[in-house]
PDB file of C-alpha atoms in Angstrom:
ATOM      1  CA  MET A 353     108.477 144.683 150.406  1.00  0.00           C
ATOM      2  CA  VAL A 354     108.652 141.332 148.655  1.00  0.00           C
ATOM      3  CA  LEU A 355     105.160 140.500 149.831  1.00  0.00           C
ATOM      4  CA  SER A 356     103.938 143.845 148.552  1.00  0.00           C
ATOM      5  CA  ALA A 357     105.448 143.161 145.145  1.00  0.00           C
ATOM      6  CA  ILE A 358     103.816 139.728 145.041  1.00  0.00           C
ATOM      7  CA  ASP A 359     100.434 141.199 145.970  1.00  0.00           C
ATOM      8  CA  SER A 360     100.776 143.820 143.256  1.00  0.00           C
ATOM      9  CA  ALA A 361     101.676 141.204 140.666  1.00  0.00           C
ATOM     10  CA  THR A 362      98.736 139.051 141.738  1.00  0.00           C
ATOM     11  CA  THR A 363      96.400 142.013 141.428  1.00  0.00           C
ATOM     12  CA  VAL A 364      97.657 142.763 137.925  1.00  0.00           C
ATOM     13  CA  LEU A 365      97.284 139.132 136.841  1.00  0.00           C
ATOM     14  CA  ALA A 366      93.770 138.985 138.268  1.00  0.00           C
ATOM     15  CA  ALA A 367      92.876 142.171 136.435  1.00  0.00           C
ATOM     16  CA  ASP A 368      94.216 140.756 133.184  1.00  0.00           C
ATOM     17  CA  SER A 369      92.685 137.277 133.555  1.00  0.00           C
ATOM     18  CA  GLY A 370      90.134 136.280 130.939  1.00  0.00           C
ATOM     19  CA  TRP A 371      87.104 136.075 133.186  1.00  0.00           C
ATOM     20  CA  THR A 372      87.201 139.808 133.872  1.00  0.00           C
ATOM     21  CA  ILE A 373      86.062 140.390 130.305  1.00  0.00           C
ATOM     22  CA  LEU A 374      82.565 139.371 131.373  1.00  0.00           C
ATOM     23  CA  PHE A 375      82.371 142.352 133.745  1.00  0.00           C
ATOM     24  CA  THR A 376      84.185 144.901 131.615  1.00  0.00           C
ATOM     25  CA  GLY A 377      82.010 147.815 130.555  1.00  0.00           C
ATOM     26  CA  ASP A 378      78.496 146.696 129.671  1.00  0.00           C
ATOM     27  CA  ASN A 379      79.492 143.201 128.481  1.00  0.00           C
ATOM     28  CA  LEU A 380      77.438 141.395 131.089  1.00  0.00           C
ATOM     29  CA  THR A 381      74.362 143.498 130.337  1.00  0.00           C
ATOM     30  CA  ARG A 382      74.788 142.881 126.606  1.00  0.00           C
ATOM     31  CA  LEU A 383      75.098 139.113 127.115  1.00  0.00           C
ATOM     32  CA  LEU A 384      71.967 139.044 129.243  1.00  0.00           C
ATOM     33  CA  GLY A 385      70.194 141.172 126.647  1.00  0.00           C
ATOM     34  CA  GLY A 386      71.213 138.709 123.951  1.00  0.00           C
ATOM     35  CA  LEU A 387      69.896 135.858 126.080  1.00  0.00           C
ATOM     36  CA  TRP A 388      66.596 137.709 126.424  1.00  0.00           C
ATOM     37  CA  THR A 389      66.411 137.996 122.630  1.00  0.00           C
ATOM     38  CA  SER A 390      66.937 134.236 122.284  1.00  0.00           C
ATOM     39  CA  VAL A 391      64.374 133.386 124.952  1.00  0.00           C
ATOM     40  CA  SER A 392      61.801 135.872 123.635  1.00  0.00           C
ATOM     41  CA  VAL A 393      62.084 134.522 120.079  1.00  0.00           C
ATOM     42  CA  ALA A 394      61.651 130.989 121.410  1.00  0.00           C
ATOM     43  CA  GLY A 395      58.730 132.061 123.602  1.00  0.00           C
ATOM     44  CA  LEU A 396      56.880 133.807 120.785  1.00  0.00           C
ATOM     45  CA  ALA A 397      57.476 130.806 118.516  1.00  0.00           C
ATOM     46  CA  LEU A 398      55.945 128.537 121.165  1.00  0.00           C
ATOM     47  CA  VAL A 399      52.969 130.861 121.677  1.00  0.00           C
ATOM     48  CA  PHE A 400      52.369 130.841 117.935  1.00  0.00           C
ATOM     49  CA  GLY A 401      53.225 127.206 117.264  1.00  0.00           C
ATOM     50  CA  ILE A 402      51.581 125.303 120.123  1.00  0.00           C
ATOM     51  CA  PRO A 403      47.938 126.296 119.413  1.00  0.00           C
ATOM     52  CA  LEU A 404      48.475 125.714 115.691  1.00  0.00           C
ATOM     53  CA  GLY A 405      50.052 122.339 116.443  1.00  0.00           C
ATOM     54  CA  VAL A 406      47.123 121.311 118.639  1.00  0.00           C
ATOM     55  CA  VAL A 407      44.684 122.092 115.829  1.00  0.00           C
ATOM     56  CA  LEU A 408      46.797 120.246 113.255  1.00  0.00           C
ATOM     57  CA  GLY A 409      47.197 117.284 115.597  1.00  0.00           C
ATOM     58  CA  ALA A 410      43.434 117.068 116.074  1.00  0.00           C
ATOM     59  CA  LEU A 411      42.933 117.200 112.300  1.00  0.00           C
ATOM     60  CA  ARG A 412      45.380 114.336 111.846  1.00  0.00           C
ATOM     61  CA  ILE A 413      43.062 111.868 113.599  1.00  0.00           C
ATOM     62  CA  MET A 414      40.197 112.632 111.219  1.00  0.00           C
ATOM     63  CA  HIS A 415      39.192 109.939 108.712  1.00  0.00           C
ATOM     64  CA  ASN A 416      40.253 111.973 105.699  1.00  0.00           C
ATOM     65  CA  PRO A 417      43.207 110.377 103.876  1.00  0.00           C
ATOM     66  CA  VAL A 418      43.990 113.462 101.782  1.00  0.00           C
ATOM     67  CA  LEU A 419      44.094 115.797 104.785  1.00  0.00           C
ATOM     68  CA  ARG A 420      46.140 113.324 106.789  1.00  0.00           C
ATOM     69  CA  ALA A 421      48.610 112.915 103.921  1.00  0.00           C
ATOM     70  CA  VAL A 422      49.049 116.687 103.567  1.00  0.00           C
ATOM     71  CA  LEU A 423      49.613 117.154 107.299  1.00  0.00           C
ATOM     72  CA  ARG A 424      52.008 114.219 107.369  1.00  0.00           C
ATOM     73  CA  LEU A 425      53.974 115.806 104.524  1.00  0.00           C
ATOM     74  CA  TYR A 426      54.061 119.075 106.474  1.00  0.00           C
ATOM     75  CA  LEU A 427      55.475 117.255 109.501  1.00  0.00           C
ATOM     76  CA  GLU A 428      58.093 115.374 107.499  1.00  0.00           C
ATOM     77  CA  PHE A 429      59.216 118.591 105.766  1.00  0.00           C
ATOM     78  CA  PHE A 430      60.168 120.177 109.081  1.00  0.00           C
ATOM     79  CA  ARG A 431      61.695 116.953 110.368  1.00  0.00           C
ATOM     80  CA  ILE A 432      63.833 116.214 107.321  1.00  0.00           C
ATOM     81  CA  ILE A 433      64.973 119.720 106.368  1.00  0.00           C
ATOM     82  CA  PRO A 434      67.617 121.092 108.803  1.00  0.00           C
ATOM     83  CA  THR A 435      66.486 124.060 110.857  1.00  0.00           C
ATOM     84  CA  LEU A 436      69.339 126.135 109.458  1.00  0.00           C
ATOM     85  CA  VAL A 437      68.113 125.567 105.901  1.00  0.00           C
ATOM     86  CA  ILE A 438      64.578 126.525 106.933  1.00  0.00           C
ATOM     87  CA  LEU A 439      65.861 129.771 108.464  1.00  0.00           C
ATOM     88  CA  PHE A 440      67.804 130.601 105.296  1.00  0.00           C
ATOM     89  CA  LEU A 441      64.756 129.767 103.189  1.00  0.00           C
ATOM     90  CA  PHE A 442      62.526 132.118 105.174  1.00  0.00           C
ATOM     91  CA  TYR A 443      65.137 134.856 105.575  1.00  0.00           C
ATOM     92  CA  TYR A 444      66.776 135.022 102.147  1.00  0.00           C
ATOM     93  CA  ILE A 445      64.486 133.401  99.588  1.00  0.00           C
ATOM     94  CA  LEU A 446      60.846 133.997 100.546  1.00  0.00           C
ATOM     95  CA  PRO A 447      61.130 137.766 101.256  1.00  0.00           C
ATOM     96  CA  ARG A 448      62.928 138.280  97.942  1.00  0.00           C
ATOM     97  CA  GLU A 449      60.405 136.238  95.977  1.00  0.00           C
ATOM     98  CA  MET A 450      57.440 137.919  97.704  1.00  0.00           C
ATOM     99  CA  GLY A 451      58.957 141.400  97.505  1.00  0.00           C
ATOM    100  CA  VAL A 452      58.742 142.129 101.235  1.00  0.00           C
ATOM    101  CA  GLN A 453      61.330 143.141 103.801  1.00  0.00           C
ATOM    102  CA  VAL A 454      61.045 141.424 107.179  1.00  0.00           C
ATOM    103  CA  ASP A 455      63.436 141.643 110.121  1.00  0.00           C
ATOM    104  CA  GLY A 456      65.332 138.592 111.327  1.00  0.00           C
ATOM    105  CA  GLU A 457      63.482 138.212 114.620  1.00  0.00           C
ATOM    106  CA  THR A 458      60.092 138.048 112.904  1.00  0.00           C
ATOM    107  CA  ILE A 459      61.438 135.528 110.403  1.00  0.00           C
ATOM    108  CA  ALA A 460      62.825 133.432 113.253  1.00  0.00           C
ATOM    109  CA  VAL A 461      59.518 133.487 115.153  1.00  0.00           C
ATOM    110  CA  VAL A 462      57.596 132.357 112.059  1.00  0.00           C
ATOM    111  CA  ALA A 463      60.114 129.663 111.091  1.00  0.00           C
ATOM    112  CA  PHE A 464      60.448 128.286 114.604  1.00  0.00           C
ATOM    113  CA  GLY A 465      56.696 128.595 115.128  1.00  0.00           C
ATOM    114  CA  LEU A 466      55.914 126.456 112.092  1.00  0.00           C
ATOM    115  CA  TRP A 467      58.518 123.927 113.240  1.00  0.00           C
ATOM    116  CA  VAL A 468      56.945 123.845 116.716  1.00  0.00           C
ATOM    117  CA  ALA A 469      53.491 123.383 115.161  1.00  0.00           C
ATOM    118  CA  ALA A 470      54.737 120.399 113.160  1.00  0.00           C
ATOM    119  CA  GLU A 471      56.303 118.730 116.201  1.00  0.00           C
ATOM    120  CA  ILE A 472      53.345 119.480 118.475  1.00  0.00           C
ATOM    121  CA  SER A 473      50.924 118.084 115.894  1.00  0.00           C
ATOM    122  CA  ASP A 474      52.651 114.706 116.143  1.00  0.00           C
ATOM    123  CA  VAL A 475      52.660 114.862 119.942  1.00  0.00           C
ATOM    124  CA  VAL A 476      48.953 115.689 120.001  1.00  0.00           C
ATOM    125  CA  ARG A 477      48.065 113.012 117.461  1.00  0.00           C
ATOM    126  CA  GLY A 478      49.929 110.349 119.433  1.00  0.00           C
ATOM    127  CA  ALA A 479      48.324 111.437 122.704  1.00  0.00           C
ATOM    128  CA  LEU A 480      44.807 111.556 121.251  1.00  0.00           C
ATOM    129  CA  ILE A 481      44.944 108.096 119.697  1.00  0.00           C
ATOM    130  CA  SER A 482      46.270 106.696 122.985  1.00  0.00           C
ATOM    131  CA  VAL A 483      42.877 107.289 124.628  1.00  0.00           C
ATOM    132  CA  PRO A 484      41.179 103.881 125.068  1.00  0.00           C
ATOM    133  CA  GLU A 485      38.499 103.235 122.467  1.00  0.00           C
ATOM    134  CA  HIS A 486      35.936 102.231 125.080  1.00  0.00           C
ATOM    135  CA  GLN A 487      36.113 105.799 126.425  1.00  0.00           C
ATOM    136  CA  VAL A 488      35.352 107.131 122.968  1.00  0.00           C
ATOM    137  CA  ASP A 489      32.559 104.597 122.509  1.00  0.00           C
ATOM    138  CA  ALA A 490      31.076 105.687 125.831  1.00  0.00           C
ATOM    139  CA  GLY A 491      31.022 109.274 124.598  1.00  0.00           C
ATOM    140  CA  LYS A 492      29.357 108.215 121.373  1.00  0.00           C
ATOM    141  CA  ALA A 493      26.747 106.331 123.383  1.00  0.00           C
ATOM    142  CA  LEU A 494      25.944 109.583 125.154  1.00  0.00           C
ATOM    143  CA  GLY A 495      25.288 111.219 121.783  1.00  0.00           C
ATOM    144  CA  MET A 496      28.480 113.286 121.527  1.00  0.00           C
ATOM    145  CA  ASN A 497      29.629 114.434 118.099  1.00  0.00           C
ATOM    146  CA  GLY A 498      33.226 114.450 116.907  1.00  0.00           C
ATOM    147  CA  LEU A 499      34.077 117.879 118.345  1.00  0.00           C
ATOM    148  CA  GLN A 500      32.508 117.038 121.703  1.00  0.00           C
ATOM    149  CA  LEU A 501      34.397 113.750 121.846  1.00  0.00           C
ATOM    150  CA  LEU A 502      37.613 115.648 121.196  1.00  0.00           C
ATOM    151  CA  TRP A 503      36.942 118.336 123.792  1.00  0.00           C
ATOM    152  CA  TYR A 504      35.364 116.299 126.591  1.00  0.00           C
ATOM    153  CA  VAL A 505      36.901 112.826 126.154  1.00  0.00           C
ATOM    154  CA  ARG A 506      40.169 112.777 124.213  1.00  0.00           C
ATOM    155  CA  LEU A 507      41.838 116.039 125.256  1.00  0.00           C
ATOM    156  CA  PRO A 508      41.298 115.756 129.045  1.00  0.00           C
ATOM    157  CA  GLN A 509      42.701 112.215 129.103  1.00  0.00           C
ATOM    158  CA  SER A 510      45.680 112.933 126.871  1.00  0.00           C
ATOM    159  CA  ILE A 511      46.841 116.279 128.237  1.00  0.00           C
ATOM    160  CA  ASN A 512      49.182 114.582 130.735  1.00  0.00           C
ATOM    161  CA  LEU A 513      51.051 113.004 127.828  1.00  0.00           C
ATOM    162  CA  MET A 514      51.292 116.256 125.874  1.00  0.00           C
ATOM    163  CA  VAL A 515      52.733 118.531 128.556  1.00  0.00           C
ATOM    164  CA  PRO A 516      56.110 116.812 129.175  1.00  0.00           C
ATOM    165  CA  ALA A 517      56.829 116.509 125.443  1.00  0.00           C
ATOM    166  CA  THR A 518      55.869 120.159 124.952  1.00  0.00           C
ATOM    167  CA  ILE A 519      58.252 121.293 127.693  1.00  0.00           C
ATOM    168  CA  ASN A 520      61.069 119.233 126.167  1.00  0.00           C
ATOM    169  CA  LEU A 521      60.334 120.847 122.813  1.00  0.00           C
ATOM    170  CA  ALA A 522      60.489 124.298 124.444  1.00  0.00           C
ATOM    171  CA  ALA A 523      64.010 123.531 125.674  1.00  0.00           C
ATOM    172  CA  ARG A 524      64.988 122.352 122.176  1.00  0.00           C
ATOM    173  CA  VAL A 525      63.688 125.567 120.635  1.00  0.00           C
ATOM    174  CA  ILE A 526      65.660 127.698 123.100  1.00  0.00           C
ATOM    175  CA  MET A 527      68.845 125.762 122.306  1.00  0.00           C
ATOM    176  CA  THR A 528      68.216 126.019 118.559  1.00  0.00           C
ATOM    177  CA  THR A 529      68.074 129.805 118.802  1.00  0.00           C
ATOM    178  CA  SER A 530      71.869 129.607 118.741  1.00  0.00           C
ATOM    179  CA  LEU A 531      71.403 129.671 114.943  1.00  0.00           C
ATOM    180  CA  LEU A 532      69.964 133.183 115.050  1.00  0.00           C
ATOM    181  CA  LEU A 533      73.357 134.806 114.491  1.00  0.00           C
ATOM    182  CA  LEU A 534      73.290 133.390 110.939  1.00  0.00           C
ATOM    183  CA  ILE A 535      70.311 135.584 110.037  1.00  0.00           C
ATOM    184  CA  SER A 536      71.687 138.770 111.635  1.00  0.00           C
ATOM    185  CA  VAL A 537      69.744 138.583 114.906  1.00  0.00           C
ATOM    186  CA  ILE A 538      71.674 139.979 117.891  1.00  0.00           C
ATOM    187  CA  ASP A 539      71.287 136.984 120.182  1.00  0.00           C
ATOM    188  CA  VAL A 540      73.563 135.849 123.024  1.00  0.00           C
ATOM    189  CA  ILE A 541      75.946 134.012 120.650  1.00  0.00           C
ATOM    190  CA  THR A 542      76.288 137.083 118.427  1.00  0.00           C
ATOM    191  CA  VAL A 543      77.003 139.315 121.424  1.00  0.00           C
ATOM    192  CA  GLY A 544      79.596 136.834 122.668  1.00  0.00           C
ATOM    193  CA  GLN A 545      81.383 136.884 119.318  1.00  0.00           C
ATOM    194  CA  GLN A 546      81.351 140.686 119.260  1.00  0.00           C
ATOM    195  CA  ILE A 547      82.890 140.803 122.737  1.00  0.00           C
ATOM    196  CA  MET A 548      85.606 138.321 121.770  1.00  0.00           C
ATOM    197  CA  GLU A 549      86.473 140.212 118.587  1.00  0.00           C
ATOM    198  CA  ALA A 550      86.697 143.527 120.436  1.00  0.00           C
ATOM    199  CA  ASN A 551      88.982 142.075 123.134  1.00  0.00           C
ATOM    200  CA  ARG A 552      90.991 139.600 121.075  1.00  0.00           C
ATOM    201  CA  MET A 553      94.358 141.245 121.781  1.00  0.00           C
ATOM    202  CA  ALA A 554      93.845 142.150 125.433  1.00  0.00           C
ATOM    203  CA  HIS A 555      92.265 138.784 126.363  1.00  0.00           C
ATOM    204  CA  PRO A 556      93.526 135.960 124.105  1.00  0.00           C
ATOM    205  CA  ASP A 557      91.628 133.399 126.198  1.00  0.00           C
ATOM    206  CA  SER A 558      88.359 135.316 126.065  1.00  0.00           C
ATOM    207  CA  ALA A 559      86.670 132.585 123.967  1.00  0.00           C
ATOM    208  CA  PHE A 560      86.910 130.139 126.857  1.00  0.00           C
ATOM    209  CA  TRP A 561      85.290 132.500 129.335  1.00  0.00           C
ATOM    210  CA  VAL A 562      82.671 133.990 127.029  1.00  0.00           C
ATOM    211  CA  TYR A 563      81.505 130.680 125.570  1.00  0.00           C
ATOM    212  CA  GLY A 564      81.673 129.127 129.032  1.00  0.00           C
ATOM    213  CA  PHE A 565      79.388 131.853 130.341  1.00  0.00           C
ATOM    214  CA  VAL A 566      77.028 131.439 127.365  1.00  0.00           C
ATOM    215  CA  PHE A 567      76.900 127.701 128.096  1.00  0.00           C
ATOM    216  CA  LEU A 568      76.042 128.519 131.716  1.00  0.00           C
ATOM    217  CA  LEU A 569      73.227 130.840 130.618  1.00  0.00           C
ATOM    218  CA  TYR A 570      71.699 128.193 128.345  1.00  0.00           C
ATOM    219  CA  PHE A 571      72.034 125.631 131.121  1.00  0.00           C
ATOM    220  CA  ILE A 572      70.288 127.885 133.646  1.00  0.00           C
ATOM    221  CA  VAL A 573      67.367 128.372 131.246  1.00  0.00           C
ATOM    222  CA  CYS A 574      67.022 124.814 129.888  1.00  0.00           C
ATOM    223  CA  TRP A 575      67.904 122.622 132.870  1.00  0.00           C
ATOM    224  CA  PRO A 576      64.789 123.524 134.926  1.00  0.00           C
ATOM    225  CA  LEU A 577      62.615 122.781 131.890  1.00  0.00           C
ATOM    226  CA  ALA A 578      64.232 119.358 131.522  1.00  0.00           C
ATOM    227  CA  MET A 579      63.690 118.616 135.224  1.00  0.00           C
ATOM    228  CA  ILE A 580      60.039 119.678 135.062  1.00  0.00           C
ATOM    229  CA  ALA A 581      59.440 117.547 131.984  1.00  0.00           C
ATOM    230  CA  ARG A 582      61.083 114.531 133.644  1.00  0.00           C
ATOM    231  CA  ALA A 583      58.979 114.964 136.789  1.00  0.00           C
ATOM    232  CA  LEU A 584      55.770 115.230 134.754  1.00  0.00           C
ATOM    233  CA  GLU A 585      56.669 112.157 132.703  1.00  0.00           C
ATOM    234  CA  LYS A 586      57.279 110.201 135.895  1.00  0.00           C
ATOM    235  CA  ARG A 587      53.959 111.338 137.348  1.00  0.00           C
ATOM    236  CA  ALA A 588      52.136 110.418 134.148  1.00  0.00           C
ATOM    237  CA  LYS A 589      53.648 106.920 134.193  1.00  0.00           C
ATOM    238  CA  GLU A 590      52.698 106.438 137.831  1.00  0.00           C
ATOM    239  CA  ARG A 591      49.152 107.572 137.104  1.00  0.00           C
ATOM    240  CA  ASN A 592      48.841 105.266 134.103  1.00  0.00           C
ATOM    241  CA  ASN A 593      50.168 102.332 136.117  1.00  0.00           C
ATOM    242  CA  GLY A 594      47.600 102.935 138.793  1.00  0.00           C
TER     243      GLY A 594
END
C-alpha cells in the first residue's frame, strides 16, 4: 500500500513537472512551426541576398573609385548599424514614409537579405582579389575581357573560399531571426513566450524547459552548418597548401 502511494505520488509529480509543458496540447507542433518560420525567413533572405552579394562583390573589384566608395558605404552601414535597428527602420519607418503596408515576414526577408548581400559582397571581393595575378595575366594574354576573366578565371579559383564563409553567414542569419518577435512575426521565440505566459501558474519553471528546448532546436539547425563550414575550410587550406 505504501509502495502504491509512492508510485501515485511519483506519477503526479511527473505529470506536473515542467518538461511536460512541451507535449501539452499542440505546444510541440507550435514550437516546430515557429522554428520553420525562422528558418524559412532566413532561407529566403539567403536566396535573395547571396546572388545580390555576388554581383556587388564583383563590382567592388572594378577600377571605379566612386562605385567602390558607394558599395563600401553600403557594407559599412549594415556592419555598423545593429540588426535590430535595421529591422525597426524597415518595419516602422519606411512603410509609414512610403505609405505602404507590408507584413513582418516580408520586411524581415528584405532586411536580412540586404544584410546578407552586404556581408557576401565582402566575402566575394576578398576571394576574388586572392586569385594570383599571374592567372589573371594569363587570361588577358588569351584575349579575355573583364567579364570573361571574372567568369572563367577568378570565380572558379575563389569559390572554395566563398562557400565556408557563406555557410557560416547562413548560421548567423538563422540565429539572428530570434529578433523577429520584435516586429510581430510568430517565430519560435514568440511561440515559446506565448506558451510560458499561458502556463505561468501551472508550470512556474516552464521558462527553463521552453527556452532549453528552443536552444536545442537552434543547435540542431546551426551545428551541422558550423561543422560543414569547418570541414570545407580545412579542405580549402589543405588544397592551398598543396
